[in-house]
Coordinates of C-alpha atoms and ligand atoms in Angstrom, one line a residue:
M1 CA 0.2 -0.6 0.0
R2 CA 1.7 3.5 -0.8
L3 CA -0.2 5.8 0.8
T4 CA 0.1 9.4 1.5
K5 CA 0.2 11.3 5.6
K6 CA -0.6 14.4 4.7
I7 CA 0.0 17.0 8.0
A8 CA -0.8 20.2 8.8
I9 CA 1.5 23.0 10.6
L10 CA 0.5 25.3 12.8
F11 CA 2.7 28.0 14.7
S12 CA 3.6 31.8 15.5
G13 CA 7.0 33.2 14.9
N14 CA 11.0 32.2 13.9
G15 CA 9.5 28.3 12.2
S16 CA 13.0 26.7 12.7
N17 CA 10.9 23.7 13.9
L18 CA 8.6 24.2 11.1
E19 CA 11.5 24.2 8.8
A20 CA 12.7 21.5 10.2
L21 CA 10.1 19.6 9.8
I22 CA 9.2 20.1 6.1
K23 CA 12.8 19.7 5.1
V24 CA 13.5 16.5 6.5
L25 CA 10.1 15.0 5.8
H26 CA 8.1 16.8 3.6
N27 CA 7.3 15.1 -0.3
K28 CA 9.7 12.0 1.5
R29 CA 8.8 8.2 1.5
F30 CA 9.5 6.3 4.4
I31 CA 9.2 2.9 5.6
K32 CA 9.6 2.1 9.9
S33 CA 12.1 -0.1 10.0
D34 CA 12.9 -3.4 11.9
K35 CA 16.3 -1.8 13.3
K36 CA 15.9 -0.7 16.5
F37 CA 16.9 3.3 17.1
Q38 CA 20.2 3.8 17.9
Q39 CA 20.5 6.7 19.9
R40 CA 22.9 9.1 17.4
E41 CA 24.0 13.2 17.2
G42 CA 25.1 13.7 20.9
F43 CA 21.3 13.0 22.0
L44 CA 19.4 10.5 23.8
I45 CA 16.3 9.8 22.9
G46 CA 13.4 8.2 24.9
G47 CA 10.0 7.0 22.7
I48 CA 11.0 5.9 19.2
E49 CA 11.7 2.7 18.9
N50 CA 12.4 2.2 15.5
E51 CA 14.5 3.0 12.5
F52 CA 12.3 5.1 9.7
L53 CA 14.3 4.4 6.3
E54 CA 13.4 7.3 3.5
V55 CA 13.7 4.8 0.1
K56 CA 12.4 5.0 -3.3
A57 CA 8.8 5.9 -4.5
S58 CA 9.5 2.5 -6.0
N59 CA 9.3 1.0 -2.5
T60 CA 5.3 -0.1 -2.6
D61 CA 5.1 -1.0 1.9
S62 CA 6.0 2.9 2.1
F63 CA 3.9 6.1 3.5
R64 CA 4.8 9.0 1.5
V65 CA 4.8 13.1 3.7
E66 CA 3.0 15.5 2.0
V67 CA 3.1 19.0 4.2
V68 CA -0.2 20.6 3.4
L69 CA -0.4 24.0 4.9
A70 CA 2.3 25.8 6.7
L71 CA -0.2 28.4 9.2
S72 CA 0.4 31.1 11.7
N73 CA -1.5 33.1 13.3
K74 CA 0.5 36.0 13.0
S75 CA 1.1 37.5 10.0
D76 CA 4.4 39.5 10.7
A77 CA 5.4 35.4 11.7
Y78 CA 9.5 34.3 10.0
G79 CA 8.4 30.7 9.4
L80 CA 6.0 32.7 6.7
K81 CA 9.0 32.8 4.3
R82 CA 10.3 29.9 5.5
A83 CA 7.4 27.7 4.5
E84 CA 7.3 30.0 0.9
N85 CA 11.0 29.6 -0.2
L86 CA 10.7 25.2 0.8
G87 CA 7.3 25.0 -2.1
V88 CA 4.9 24.4 1.2
K89 CA 1.1 26.8 0.9
T90 CA 1.0 29.0 3.8
C91 CA -1.8 30.8 5.1
I92 CA -2.6 33.3 8.0
L93 CA -5.2 33.4 10.3
E94 CA -4.9 36.6 13.0
S95 CA -5.3 36.0 15.4
K96 CA -6.2 39.0 17.0
A97 CA -8.6 39.4 14.9
Y98 CA -11.0 37.3 17.0
E99 CA -12.4 39.0 20.3
K100 CA -12.9 34.9 21.1
R101 CA -11.0 31.8 21.5
E102 CA -13.6 29.6 20.5
D103 CA -14.2 31.6 17.4
F104 CA -10.8 31.4 16.5
D105 CA -10.7 28.4 17.0
G106 CA -14.0 27.1 15.3
A107 CA -12.3 29.0 12.2
L108 CA -9.2 27.1 12.6
V109 CA -10.0 23.5 12.7
E110 CA -12.8 24.7 9.2
I111 CA -9.9 25.2 7.9
L112 CA -8.1 22.0 8.7
Q113 CA -11.0 20.0 7.8
K114 CA -11.2 20.9 4.7
E115 CA -7.8 19.8 3.8
K116 CA -8.8 16.5 5.2
I117 CA -4.9 15.4 7.2
D118 CA -4.1 13.2 9.7
L119 CA -1.9 14.8 11.8
C120 CA -1.8 18.9 12.8
V121 CA 1.7 19.5 14.6
L122 CA 1.9 22.4 16.3
A123 CA 5.4 23.7 16.0
G124 CA 5.8 26.6 18.3
F125 CA 2.3 27.8 18.1
M126 CA 1.6 30.1 20.8
R127 CA -2.0 29.5 21.8
I128 CA -4.4 27.5 24.5
L129 CA -6.3 25.7 22.4
T130 CA -10.5 25.5 23.5
P131 CA -11.7 22.0 23.3
I132 CA -13.6 23.4 19.9
F133 CA -10.2 22.3 18.7
T134 CA -9.0 20.0 20.6
K135 CA -12.1 17.6 20.7
Q136 CA -11.8 17.5 16.9
I137 CA -8.1 18.1 15.6
K138 CA -6.0 15.3 16.6
A139 CA -2.4 17.4 17.2
I140 CA 0.9 16.8 19.0
N141 CA 3.5 19.5 20.3
I142 CA 6.7 20.0 21.4
H143 CA 7.9 21.7 24.1
P144 CA 11.5 22.3 25.7
S145 CA 11.8 20.8 28.8
L146 CA 11.3 17.3 30.7
L147 CA 7.7 17.1 31.3
P148 CA 5.2 17.3 33.6
L149 CA 8.3 19.6 34.4
F150 CA 8.3 23.0 33.1
K151 CA 4.9 24.1 31.1
G152 CA 3.6 27.0 30.1
A153 CA 5.8 29.7 28.1
H154 CA 9.2 30.2 29.6
G155 CA 10.3 26.3 29.7
I156 CA 13.3 26.9 28.7
K157 CA 14.4 29.7 30.5
E158 CA 12.9 27.5 33.5
S159 CA 14.7 25.0 33.1
F160 CA 18.2 26.5 32.0
E161 CA 17.7 28.8 35.9
S162 CA 16.7 25.5 37.7
K163 CA 18.6 23.2 40.0
M164 CA 18.2 20.1 37.5
K165 CA 21.1 19.1 36.2
L166 CA 19.2 17.4 33.0
G167 CA 16.8 19.5 30.4
G168 CA 15.5 18.4 27.2
V169 CA 12.3 18.8 25.2
S170 CA 9.5 16.8 24.5
V171 CA 6.5 16.0 22.1
H172 CA 2.8 15.5 23.3
F173 CA -0.2 15.2 22.7
V174 CA -2.3 18.3 22.9
N175 CA -5.6 18.0 25.3
D176 CA -7.5 21.1 26.6
E177 CA -4.6 20.9 29.2
L178 CA -1.2 23.3 28.8
D179 CA 1.4 20.7 27.5
G180 CA -0.8 18.3 29.5
G181 CA -1.4 15.7 26.9
E182 CA 0.3 12.1 26.8
I183 CA 3.3 12.2 25.9
I184 CA 5.3 10.5 22.5
A185 CA 9.2 11.2 23.0
Q186 CA 11.6 13.3 24.7
G187 CA 15.2 14.2 24.6
V188 CA 17.7 14.9 26.8
L189 CA 20.7 17.2 27.8
I190 CA 23.3 17.2 30.2
K191 CA 23.2 20.9 31.5
N192 CA 26.8 22.3 31.8
N193 CA 28.6 25.7 32.0
E194 CA 26.7 27.8 28.8
S195 CA 24.9 30.6 29.2
L196 CA 21.1 30.9 28.0
E197 CA 21.7 31.3 24.5
E198 CA 24.3 28.0 24.8
Y199 CA 21.6 26.0 26.0
E200 CA 18.4 27.2 23.6
Q201 CA 20.0 26.5 21.2
R202 CA 21.6 23.4 21.7
V203 CA 18.2 22.4 22.6
H204 CA 17.0 23.6 19.1
S205 CA 18.7 21.4 18.2
L206 CA 17.2 18.4 19.7
E207 CA 13.5 19.6 18.8
H208 CA 14.5 19.5 15.0
F209 CA 16.4 16.2 15.9
L210 CA 13.3 15.0 17.2
Y211 CA 10.5 16.3 16.1
P212 CA 9.9 14.8 12.7
L213 CA 11.4 11.0 14.3
A214 CA 7.5 11.7 16.8
V215 CA 5.7 12.5 14.0
M216 CA 6.6 9.4 11.9
K217 CA 6.0 7.8 14.9
V218 CA 2.5 9.3 15.4
L219 CA 1.5 9.1 11.8
K220 CA 2.3 5.4 11.6
G221 CA 0.3 4.8 14.0
D222 CA 2.8 4.0 16.9
F223 CA 0.7 5.5 19.0
Ligands
GRF301 C1 10.2 25.6 20.5 O1 10.8 25.4 21.1 C2 8.7 25.1 21.1 O2 9.8 23.9 21.7 C3 8.0 26.4 21.4 O3 8.4 26.7 21.0 C4 9.7 27.3 20.1 C5 9.5 27.2 18.9 O4 11.0 27.9 18.0 N1 6.8 25.4 21.7 P1 10.4 27.7 16.3 O5 10.0 29.1 16.1 O6 10.5 26.1 15.8 O7 11.7 28.0 16.2

């Protein structure tokens, strides 16, 4: 069976995760190999059991990933340029034009349902989502801390400033509770004597490595 899995990516700003996801996944075909996931790139990853291999279109067991839409709730988000440069359709749904959260979420759901997506991928989408969205759309999110620690908008800074010796990132399902849905995969970083900016850089590198793997895991129904 040569399946295509459609995803939409939602973001609000810089869009470095958006770009990483498009570069690794868009218009490519993969198979889940029997090979056990090998730790690499200096990261320790939990929750990804198998390797995913990119394969040619002739491989009949493969699934193709298509990023059908990159949607921002802010018209000045730099991620819009990144998506355009990579040939992905973009859309702006200005959240500030909506007084009620539910109305924005309703409009968002309508757009996503039209695209017939298999999965909605949040990548720096700075919105609290209501049940209007969470009850109708299967979505995942990436958060820059080892959840359930340091939920909310300051995950990187709070992890950095905490007495913990480890930091990391988490990919989780989206539900009504902020950063509270079931955890899909996590990556760990050993904290060292570095500046916040340096730590932040390493967090982003880890995110860019982990998120595409977690998306493939969910698309393959391994959850
Ligand atoms: C990332 O750190 C992500 O974990 C958080 O928002 C940030 C988005 O960064 N949810 P970018 O826009 O992908 O560069």
